[in-house]
Coordinates of C-alpha atoms in Angstrom, one line a residue:
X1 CA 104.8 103.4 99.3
X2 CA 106.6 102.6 95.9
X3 CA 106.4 105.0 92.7
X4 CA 106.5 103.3 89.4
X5 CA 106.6 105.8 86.8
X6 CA 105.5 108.8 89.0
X7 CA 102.7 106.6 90.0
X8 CA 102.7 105.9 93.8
X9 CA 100.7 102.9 94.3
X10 CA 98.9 102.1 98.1
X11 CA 100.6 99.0 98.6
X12 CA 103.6 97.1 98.5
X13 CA 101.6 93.9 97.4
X14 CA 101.1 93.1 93.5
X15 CA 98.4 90.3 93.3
X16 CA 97.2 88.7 90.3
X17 CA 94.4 86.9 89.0
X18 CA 94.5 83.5 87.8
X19 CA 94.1 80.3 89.3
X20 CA 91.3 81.2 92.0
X21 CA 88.6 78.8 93.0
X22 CA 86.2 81.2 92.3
X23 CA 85.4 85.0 91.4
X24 CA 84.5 85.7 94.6
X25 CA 87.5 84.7 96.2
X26 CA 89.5 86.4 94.0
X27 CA 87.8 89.6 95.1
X28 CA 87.5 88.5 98.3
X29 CA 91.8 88.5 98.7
X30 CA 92.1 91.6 96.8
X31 CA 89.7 93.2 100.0
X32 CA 91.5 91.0 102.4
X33 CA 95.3 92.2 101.6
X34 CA 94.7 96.0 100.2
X35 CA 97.1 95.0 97.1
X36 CA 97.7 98.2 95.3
X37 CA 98.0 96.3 91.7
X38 CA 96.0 94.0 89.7
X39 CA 98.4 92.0 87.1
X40 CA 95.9 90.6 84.3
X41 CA 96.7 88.5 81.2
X42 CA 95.5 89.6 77.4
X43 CA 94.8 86.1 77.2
X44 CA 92.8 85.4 80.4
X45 CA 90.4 88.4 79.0
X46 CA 90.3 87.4 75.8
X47 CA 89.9 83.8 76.4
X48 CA 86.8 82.0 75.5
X49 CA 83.6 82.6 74.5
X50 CA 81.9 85.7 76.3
X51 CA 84.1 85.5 79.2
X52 CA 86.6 88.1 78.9
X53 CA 83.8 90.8 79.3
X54 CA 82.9 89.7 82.7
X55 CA 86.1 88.8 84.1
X56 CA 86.9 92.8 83.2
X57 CA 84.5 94.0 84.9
X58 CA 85.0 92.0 88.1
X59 CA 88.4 93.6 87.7
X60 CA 87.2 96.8 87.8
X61 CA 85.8 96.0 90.4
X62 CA 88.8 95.8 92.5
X63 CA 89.3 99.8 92.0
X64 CA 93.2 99.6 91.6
X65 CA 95.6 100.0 88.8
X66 CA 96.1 97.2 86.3
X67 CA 99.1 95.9 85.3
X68 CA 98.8 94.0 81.8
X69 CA 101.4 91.0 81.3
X70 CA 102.8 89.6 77.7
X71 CA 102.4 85.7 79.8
X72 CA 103.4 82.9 77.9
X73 CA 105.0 85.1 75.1
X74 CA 107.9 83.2 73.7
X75 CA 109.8 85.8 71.0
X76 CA 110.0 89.7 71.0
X77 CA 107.5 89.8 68.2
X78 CA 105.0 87.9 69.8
X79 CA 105.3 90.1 73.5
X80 CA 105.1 93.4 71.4
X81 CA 102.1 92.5 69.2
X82 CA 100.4 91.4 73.2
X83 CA 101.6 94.4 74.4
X84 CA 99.9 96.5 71.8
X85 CA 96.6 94.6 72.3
X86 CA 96.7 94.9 76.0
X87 CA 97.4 99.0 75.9
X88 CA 94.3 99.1 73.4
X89 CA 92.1 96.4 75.7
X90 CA 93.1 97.7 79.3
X91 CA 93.6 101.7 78.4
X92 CA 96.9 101.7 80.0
X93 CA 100.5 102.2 78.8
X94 CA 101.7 99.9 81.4
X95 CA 102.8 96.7 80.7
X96 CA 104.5 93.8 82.4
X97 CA 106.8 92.4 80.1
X98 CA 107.7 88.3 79.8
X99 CA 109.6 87.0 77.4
X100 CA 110.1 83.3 78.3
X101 CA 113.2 81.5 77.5
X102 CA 112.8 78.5 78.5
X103 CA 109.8 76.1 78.9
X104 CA 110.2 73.7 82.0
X105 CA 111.8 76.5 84.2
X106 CA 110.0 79.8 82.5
X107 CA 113.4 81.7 82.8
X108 CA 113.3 85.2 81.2
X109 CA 114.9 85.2 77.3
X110 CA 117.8 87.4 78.4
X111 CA 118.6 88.9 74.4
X112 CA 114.5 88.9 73.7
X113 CA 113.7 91.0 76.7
X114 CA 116.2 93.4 76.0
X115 CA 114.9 93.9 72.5
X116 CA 111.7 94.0 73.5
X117 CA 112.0 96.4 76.1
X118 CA 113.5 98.9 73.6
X119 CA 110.9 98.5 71.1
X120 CA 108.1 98.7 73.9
X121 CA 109.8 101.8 75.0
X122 CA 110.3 103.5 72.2
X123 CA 106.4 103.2 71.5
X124 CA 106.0 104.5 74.3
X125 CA 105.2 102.4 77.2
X126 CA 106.3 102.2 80.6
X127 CA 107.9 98.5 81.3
X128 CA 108.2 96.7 83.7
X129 CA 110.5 93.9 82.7
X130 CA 110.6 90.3 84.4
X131 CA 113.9 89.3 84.9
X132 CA 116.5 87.8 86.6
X133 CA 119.5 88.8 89.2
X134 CA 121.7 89.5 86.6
X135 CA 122.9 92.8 87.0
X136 CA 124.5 93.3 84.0
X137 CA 121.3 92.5 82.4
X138 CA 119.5 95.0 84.5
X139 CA 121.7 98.0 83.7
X140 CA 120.9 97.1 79.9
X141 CA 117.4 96.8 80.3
X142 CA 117.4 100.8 82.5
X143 CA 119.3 101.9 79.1
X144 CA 116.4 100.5 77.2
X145 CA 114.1 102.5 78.4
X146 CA 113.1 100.5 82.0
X147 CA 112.6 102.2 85.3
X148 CA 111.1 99.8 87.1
X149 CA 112.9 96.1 87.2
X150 CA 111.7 92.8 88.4
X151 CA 113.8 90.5 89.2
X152 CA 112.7 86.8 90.1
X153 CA 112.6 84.9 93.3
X154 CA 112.1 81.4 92.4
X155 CA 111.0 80.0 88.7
X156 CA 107.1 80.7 88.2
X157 CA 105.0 79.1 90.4
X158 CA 107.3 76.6 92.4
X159 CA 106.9 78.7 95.4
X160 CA 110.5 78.3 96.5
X161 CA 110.9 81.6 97.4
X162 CA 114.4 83.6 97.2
X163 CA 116.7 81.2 95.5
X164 CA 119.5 83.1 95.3
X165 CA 119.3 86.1 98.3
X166 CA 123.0 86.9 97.2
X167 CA 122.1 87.5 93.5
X168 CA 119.6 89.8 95.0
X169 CA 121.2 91.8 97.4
X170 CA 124.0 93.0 94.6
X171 CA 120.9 93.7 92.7
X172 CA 119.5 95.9 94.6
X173 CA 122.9 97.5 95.8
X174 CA 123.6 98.0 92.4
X175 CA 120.9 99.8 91.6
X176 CA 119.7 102.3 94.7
X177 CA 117.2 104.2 93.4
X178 CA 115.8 101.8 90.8
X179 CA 111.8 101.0 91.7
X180 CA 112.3 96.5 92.3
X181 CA 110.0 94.0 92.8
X182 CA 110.1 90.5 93.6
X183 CA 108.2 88.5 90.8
X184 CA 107.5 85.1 90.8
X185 CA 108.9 82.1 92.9
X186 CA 106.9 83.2 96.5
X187 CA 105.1 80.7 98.1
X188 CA 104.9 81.8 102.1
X189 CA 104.8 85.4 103.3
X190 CA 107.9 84.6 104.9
X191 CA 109.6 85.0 102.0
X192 CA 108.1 88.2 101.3
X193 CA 108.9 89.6 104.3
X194 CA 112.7 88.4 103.5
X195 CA 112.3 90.4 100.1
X196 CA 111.0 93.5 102.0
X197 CA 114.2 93.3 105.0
X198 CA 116.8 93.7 101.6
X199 CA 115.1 96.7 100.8
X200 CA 112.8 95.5 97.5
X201 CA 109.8 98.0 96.9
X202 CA 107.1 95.1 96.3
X203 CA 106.6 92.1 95.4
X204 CA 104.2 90.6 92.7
X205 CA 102.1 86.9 93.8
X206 CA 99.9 84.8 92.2
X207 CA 99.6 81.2 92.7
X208 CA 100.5 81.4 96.3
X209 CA 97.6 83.2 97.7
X210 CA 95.4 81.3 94.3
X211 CA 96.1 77.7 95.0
X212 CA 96.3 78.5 98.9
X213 CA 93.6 76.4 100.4
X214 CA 91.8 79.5 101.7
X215 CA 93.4 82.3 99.0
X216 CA 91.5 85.0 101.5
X217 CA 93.7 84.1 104.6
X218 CA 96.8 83.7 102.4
X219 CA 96.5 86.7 100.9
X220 CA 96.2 88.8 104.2
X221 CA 99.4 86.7 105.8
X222 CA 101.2 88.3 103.0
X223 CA 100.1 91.5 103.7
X224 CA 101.2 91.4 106.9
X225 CA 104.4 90.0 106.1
X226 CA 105.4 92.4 103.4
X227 CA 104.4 95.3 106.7
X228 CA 106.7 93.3 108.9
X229 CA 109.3 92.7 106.6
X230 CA 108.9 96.8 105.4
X231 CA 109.2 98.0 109.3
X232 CA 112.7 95.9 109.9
X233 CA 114.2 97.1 106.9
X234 CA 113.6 100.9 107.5
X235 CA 114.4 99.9 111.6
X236 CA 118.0 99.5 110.3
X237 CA 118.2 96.2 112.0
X238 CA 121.5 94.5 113.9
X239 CA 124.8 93.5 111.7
X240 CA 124.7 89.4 112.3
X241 CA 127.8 88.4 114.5
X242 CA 129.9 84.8 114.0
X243 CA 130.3 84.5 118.3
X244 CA 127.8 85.1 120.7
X245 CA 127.9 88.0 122.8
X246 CA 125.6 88.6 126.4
X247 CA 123.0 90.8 125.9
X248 CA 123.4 91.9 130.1
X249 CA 126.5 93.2 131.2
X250 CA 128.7 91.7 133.3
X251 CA 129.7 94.6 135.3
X252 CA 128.9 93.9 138.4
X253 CA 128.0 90.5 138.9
X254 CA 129.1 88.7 141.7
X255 CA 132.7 87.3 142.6
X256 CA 131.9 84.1 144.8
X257 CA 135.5 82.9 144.6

């Protein structure tokens, strides 16, 4: 199972916790796919008016790590001062760090999540940084202060899933022994198995198993998927070939000339 900072987690499945049709279902997939995180939002505890208290507790509830976001942050100063909040609101130095550069496709502020990253680090949290393919960027953000990187699939909630496998696979051959996960973008557990077969640790879902018209069911295919997906990858599976090639031998086989 993966280790993010020396913490090894029970499952390869990050799940979040917005967007459900109900409290109860939200728990309900949590039981259903044995995700070993919780992702919560400062915002979605903190939101309005004797709320935030019960929506803590039902995620304490779920008995697993919680991994705070900076969500809908905007500029370094604004994901730093979230981050503070949510170490003091959540007891944990973990956070999941966004700083969005762009609003109609959510894409990660290259320069402010770099700076950000530092400062966070330097105050001592662990980061886990939302980001993109690029791996020049991800070697800046591990000399920040990162060990754990998180590329994106597919923009936030399209469910398009791995946009740009290529990008990925360099990613993650550039970087070995670097803890990844696959954040945002899924929308099928195929595509998490697809993420699991290149050899990514986890991957982190949302609005996929939320706005899935039965999130408990959802949330258990991906389970499965990310097992499936897991298994190949460690199988060490087949090099594709260009022509075909029998899978019986043709030694022999009769000669009816």
């Amino acid at each position: 199972m993966p280790v993010f900072y020396g913490t090894e987690v029970a499952s390869r499945l990050m799940l979040g916790t917005s967007h459900y049709p109900s409290p109860r279902d939200l728990a309900q997939a949590f039981a259903a796919s044995g995700a070993g995180i919780a992702t919560v939002s400062l915002r979605r505890e903190t939101a309005g008016s004797g709320t935030g208290a019960g929506f803590w507790e039902l995620i304490r509830g779920l008995d697993v790590p919680v991994l705070p976001n900076t969500a809908g942050c905007h500029s370094v100063k604004e994901a730093v001062t979230t981050a503070h909040m949510a170490r003091e609101v959540f007891d944990t130095d973990w956070i999941k760090l966004e700083v969005i550069g762009h609003p109609d496709t959510l894409q990660p502020d290259p320069f402010g999540l770099l700076e950000a990253t530092r400062i966070l680090a330097q105050d001592g949290f662990k980061v886990f940084p939302y980001t993109t393919e690029d791996g020049v960027l991800g070697g800046r953000l591990l000399e920040a202060g990162a060990e754990v990187l998180m590329p994106w699939g597919a923009p936030i909630g399209t469910g398009l899933g791995l946009n740009n496998p290529y990008g990925l696979r360099s990613l993650r051959a550039q970087f070995p022994e670097v803890p990844m996960v696959i954040d945002a973008g899924l929308g099928l557990p195929s595509h998490a198995a697809a993420a699991m077969e290149m050899g990514f640790d986890a991957v982190l879902l949302n609005t996929a198993v939320a706005k899935a018209g039965d999130p408990v069911k959802m949330a258990e295919g991906f389970a499965r998927a990310l097992e499936a997906g897991r298994l190949a990858y460690e199988a060490d599976p087949m090099e594709p070939r260009d022509m075909a090639q029998p899978s019986t031998p043709v030694i022999g086989m009769a000669v009816l000339a």
